[in-house]
Amino acid sequence: CIIKDLDSIPSPYTDEMLASISGRVVYFESSRGCPFSCSYCLSSTIDGVRYFSLDRVKSELLKLIKAGVKLVKFVDRTFNCNKARAKEIFKFVIEHGEETVFHFEAAADLFDDEMIEILSQAPAGRIQFEIGIQSTNMRTLAEVDRVSNLDRVFDNVRKLRQPGNIHLHLDLIAG
């Protein structure tokens, strides 16, 4: 059963849980699904992306920040697929993140100049990205239905690295 209204799911961040997570890593979900259909990924089995409301996301992030969470790992498959939404959340964690670090899985070719400018304002270490390049071989990418603009990927990775404030982890699939 696919839940359309994600806000109808009860929050896992109860007072009891929040009291026990200071200094820990918390996995955080602000969306479900993926806009892509890569043949090697389980996320490709369901079409589309569904989102928790921005109000809920911001409210829960504040709870985690105030609880002293060390690292919030967003488990969203392609966090930046909705650019306006991603920009709003990036601005929010830059402004309110305190000592918490935020980890996002992102597609490098989906960053635009405005998003990169916003990210350049983040305090050093506040944001980290896991960027799945998967392959630099265009034939391989085509075979697995991976849509990617490699020139844009590499250009945006250079732009993200330039200020020196964001940790980047780039993935390739071996095999």
C-alpha positions as a Markdown table, in Angstrom:
| # | Residue | x | y | z |
|---|---|---|---|---|
| 1 | Cys | 0.0 | 0.0 | 0.0 |
| 2 | Ile | 1.5 | 3.3 | -1.1 |
| 3 | Ile | 0.9 | 6.1 | 1.4 |
| 4 | Lys | 0.0 | 9.3 | -0.6 |
| 5 | Asp | -0.1 | 11.7 | 2.4 |
| 6 | Leu | 3.2 | 11.1 | 4.1 |
| 7 | Asp | 2.3 | 13.5 | 6.9 |
| 8 | Ser | -0.3 | 11.0 | 8.0 |
| 9 | Ile | 2.6 | 8.7 | 9.2 |
| 10 | Pro | 3.2 | 9.3 | 12.9 |
| 11 | Ser | 6.5 | 10.9 | 13.7 |
| 12 | Pro | 9.2 | 8.6 | 15.1 |
| 13 | Tyr | 10.7 | 11.4 | 17.0 |
| 14 | Thr | 8.9 | 11.0 | 20.3 |
| 15 | Asp | 10.0 | 12.7 | 23.5 |
| 16 | Glu | 11.4 | 9.4 | 24.8 |
| 17 | Met | 13.5 | 8.9 | 21.6 |
| 18 | Leu | 14.7 | 12.6 | 21.6 |
| 19 | Ala | 15.9 | 12.2 | 25.2 |
| 20 | Ser | 18.2 | 9.3 | 24.1 |
| 21 | Ile | 19.8 | 10.6 | 20.9 |
| 22 | Ser | 22.2 | 13.3 | 21.9 |
| 23 | Gly | 25.5 | 12.9 | 20.1 |
| 24 | Arg | 24.2 | 10.2 | 17.8 |
| 25 | Val | 23.5 | 9.7 | 14.1 |
| 26 | Val | 19.8 | 9.8 | 13.1 |
| 27 | Tyr | 18.4 | 8.7 | 9.7 |
| 28 | Phe | 15.9 | 11.2 | 8.4 |
| 29 | Glu | 13.3 | 10.8 | 5.6 |
| 30 | Ser | 11.8 | 13.9 | 4.0 |
| 31 | Ser | 10.6 | 12.1 | 0.8 |
| 32 | Arg | 10.0 | 8.7 | -0.6 |
| 33 | Gly | 10.7 | 7.5 | -4.1 |
| 34 | Cys | 13.0 | 8.6 | -6.8 |
| 35 | Pro | 12.4 | 10.5 | -10.1 |
| 36 | Phe | 14.8 | 8.1 | -12.0 |
| 37 | Ser | 14.5 | 4.5 | -13.2 |
| 38 | Cys | 18.0 | 3.1 | -12.9 |
| 39 | Ser | 17.8 | -0.6 | -13.5 |
| 40 | Tyr | 20.1 | -1.5 | -10.6 |
| 41 | Cys | 18.1 | 0.3 | -7.9 |
| 42 | Leu | 15.1 | -0.9 | -5.9 |
| 43 | Ser | 13.8 | 2.7 | -5.8 |
| 44 | Ser | 13.1 | 2.5 | -9.5 |
| 45 | Thr | 10.2 | 0.0 | -8.9 |
| 46 | Ile | 7.8 | 2.7 | -7.8 |
| 47 | Asp | 7.2 | 5.7 | -10.0 |
| 48 | Gly | 7.4 | 9.3 | -8.6 |
| 49 | Val | 8.5 | 11.0 | -5.5 |
| 50 | Arg | 6.2 | 11.8 | -2.5 |
| 51 | Tyr | 7.2 | 14.4 | 0.1 |
| 52 | Phe | 6.6 | 15.1 | 3.8 |
| 53 | Ser | 5.4 | 18.7 | 4.1 |
| 54 | Leu | 8.1 | 21.4 | 4.6 |
| 55 | Asp | 6.5 | 22.4 | 7.9 |
| 56 | Arg | 6.8 | 18.9 | 9.2 |
| 57 | Val | 10.4 | 18.5 | 7.9 |
| 58 | Lys | 11.5 | 21.8 | 9.5 |
| 59 | Ser | 9.7 | 21.0 | 12.8 |
| 60 | Glu | 11.3 | 17.6 | 13.1 |
| 61 | Leu | 14.7 | 18.9 | 12.1 |
| 62 | Leu | 14.5 | 21.5 | 14.9 |
| 63 | Lys | 13.6 | 18.8 | 17.4 |
| 64 | Leu | 16.7 | 16.8 | 16.3 |
| 65 | Ile | 19.0 | 19.8 | 16.4 |
| 66 | Lys | 17.7 | 20.8 | 19.9 |
| 67 | Ala | 18.2 | 17.2 | 21.1 |
| 68 | Gly | 21.9 | 17.5 | 20.2 |
| 69 | Val | 22.0 | 15.0 | 17.3 |
| 70 | Lys | 25.5 | 14.8 | 15.9 |
| 71 | Leu | 24.6 | 13.8 | 12.3 |
| 72 | Val | 21.3 | 13.8 | 10.4 |
| 73 | Lys | 21.5 | 11.5 | 7.4 |
| 74 | Phe | 18.8 | 12.2 | 4.9 |
| 75 | Val | 17.8 | 8.9 | 3.3 |
| 76 | Asp | 16.0 | 10.6 | 0.4 |
| 77 | Arg | 17.1 | 8.9 | -2.8 |
| 78 | Thr | 17.8 | 12.1 | -4.8 |
| 79 | Phe | 17.4 | 14.9 | -2.3 |
| 80 | Asn | 17.9 | 17.7 | -4.8 |
| 81 | Cys | 15.4 | 16.4 | -7.4 |
| 82 | Asn | 13.0 | 19.2 | -6.4 |
| 83 | Lys | 15.2 | 22.2 | -6.5 |
| 84 | Ala | 13.0 | 24.7 | -4.8 |
| 85 | Arg | 12.4 | 22.3 | -1.9 |
| 86 | Ala | 16.1 | 21.4 | -1.6 |
| 87 | Lys | 17.0 | 25.1 | -1.5 |
| 88 | Glu | 14.6 | 25.8 | 1.2 |
| 89 | Ile | 15.8 | 22.9 | 3.4 |
| 90 | Phe | 19.5 | 23.9 | 2.7 |
| 91 | Lys | 18.8 | 27.4 | 3.8 |
| 92 | Phe | 17.0 | 26.1 | 6.9 |
| 93 | Val | 19.8 | 23.8 | 8.1 |
| 94 | Ile | 22.4 | 26.5 | 7.3 |
| 95 | Glu | 20.5 | 29.0 | 9.5 |
| 96 | His | 19.3 | 26.7 | 12.3 |
| 97 | Gly | 21.7 | 23.7 | 12.3 |
| 98 | Glu | 23.8 | 24.7 | 15.3 |
| 99 | Glu | 26.4 | 21.9 | 15.8 |
| 100 | Thr | 24.5 | 19.2 | 13.8 |
| 101 | Val | 25.9 | 17.9 | 10.5 |
| 102 | Phe | 23.5 | 17.2 | 7.6 |
| 103 | His | 24.2 | 14.4 | 5.1 |
| 104 | Phe | 22.3 | 14.3 | 1.7 |
| 105 | Glu | 22.3 | 11.9 | -1.2 |
| 106 | Ala | 22.3 | 14.2 | -4.3 |
| 107 | Ala | 22.6 | 14.2 | -8.1 |
| 108 | Ala | 25.4 | 16.6 | -9.0 |
| 109 | Asp | 24.0 | 17.5 | -12.4 |
| 110 | Leu | 20.8 | 18.7 | -10.7 |
| 111 | Phe | 22.5 | 21.5 | -8.8 |
| 112 | Asp | 22.0 | 24.9 | -10.2 |
| 113 | Asp | 24.0 | 28.1 | -9.6 |
| 114 | Glu | 21.6 | 29.5 | -7.0 |
| 115 | Met | 21.8 | 26.2 | -5.1 |
| 116 | Ile | 25.6 | 26.2 | -5.2 |
| 117 | Glu | 25.6 | 29.8 | -4.0 |
| 118 | Ile | 23.3 | 28.9 | -1.1 |
| 119 | Leu | 25.6 | 26.0 | -0.2 |
| 120 | Ser | 28.7 | 28.2 | -0.3 |
| 121 | Gln | 27.3 | 30.1 | 2.7 |
| 122 | Ala | 27.1 | 27.0 | 4.9 |
| 123 | Pro | 29.4 | 26.9 | 7.9 |
| 124 | Ala | 32.4 | 24.5 | 7.3 |
| 125 | Gly | 31.4 | 20.9 | 8.0 |
| 126 | Arg | 27.6 | 21.6 | 8.4 |
| 127 | Ile | 26.7 | 19.9 | 5.1 |
| 128 | Gln | 28.0 | 16.8 | 3.4 |
| 129 | Phe | 27.0 | 15.1 | 0.1 |
| 130 | Glu | 27.0 | 11.6 | -1.2 |
| 131 | Ile | 27.0 | 11.9 | -5.0 |
| 132 | Gly | 26.3 | 8.8 | -7.0 |
| 133 | Ile | 28.2 | 9.2 | -10.3 |
| 134 | Gln | 27.9 | 5.4 | -10.7 |
| 135 | Ser | 30.0 | 5.4 | -14.0 |
| 136 | Thr | 31.9 | 7.7 | -16.2 |
| 137 | Asn | 31.2 | 5.5 | -19.2 |
| 138 | Met | 28.2 | 6.9 | -21.1 |
| 139 | Arg | 27.5 | 3.5 | -22.7 |
| 140 | Thr | 27.3 | 1.8 | -19.2 |
| 141 | Leu | 25.1 | 4.6 | -18.0 |
| 142 | Ala | 22.8 | 4.1 | -21.0 |
| 143 | Glu | 22.7 | 0.3 | -20.4 |
| 144 | Val | 21.5 | 0.8 | -16.8 |
| 145 | Asp | 19.0 | 3.6 | -17.7 |
| 146 | Arg | 21.0 | 6.1 | -15.6 |
| 147 | Val | 20.3 | 9.6 | -16.9 |
| 148 | Ser | 23.3 | 11.8 | -16.2 |
| 149 | Asn | 25.1 | 14.8 | -17.7 |
| 150 | Leu | 28.7 | 14.1 | -16.8 |
| 151 | Asp | 30.1 | 17.4 | -17.9 |
| 152 | Arg | 27.6 | 19.1 | -15.6 |
| 153 | Val | 28.4 | 16.6 | -12.8 |
| 154 | Phe | 32.1 | 17.4 | -12.9 |
| 155 | Asp | 31.5 | 21.1 | -13.2 |
| 156 | Asn | 29.2 | 21.2 | -10.3 |
| 157 | Val | 31.5 | 19.0 | -8.2 |
| 158 | Arg | 34.3 | 21.5 | -8.8 |
| 159 | Lys | 32.0 | 24.4 | -7.8 |
| 160 | Leu | 30.9 | 22.6 | -4.6 |
| 161 | Arg | 34.5 | 21.9 | -3.7 |
| 162 | Gln | 35.8 | 25.4 | -4.3 |
| 163 | Pro | 34.7 | 27.1 | -1.1 |
| 164 | Gly | 36.1 | 24.2 | 1.0 |
| 165 | Asn | 33.1 | 24.1 | 3.4 |
| 166 | Ile | 31.3 | 20.9 | 2.2 |
| 167 | His | 32.5 | 17.3 | 2.5 |
| 168 | Leu | 31.9 | 15.4 | -0.7 |
| 169 | His | 31.7 | 11.6 | -1.2 |
| 170 | Leu | 31.4 | 10.4 | -4.8 |
| 171 | Asp | 30.3 | 6.9 | -5.6 |
| 172 | Leu | 31.1 | 4.7 | -8.5 |
| 173 | Ile | 29.6 | 1.2 | -9.0 |
| 174 | Ala | 32.3 | -1.4 | -9.6 |
| 175 | Gly | 31.4 | -4.6 | -11.5 |
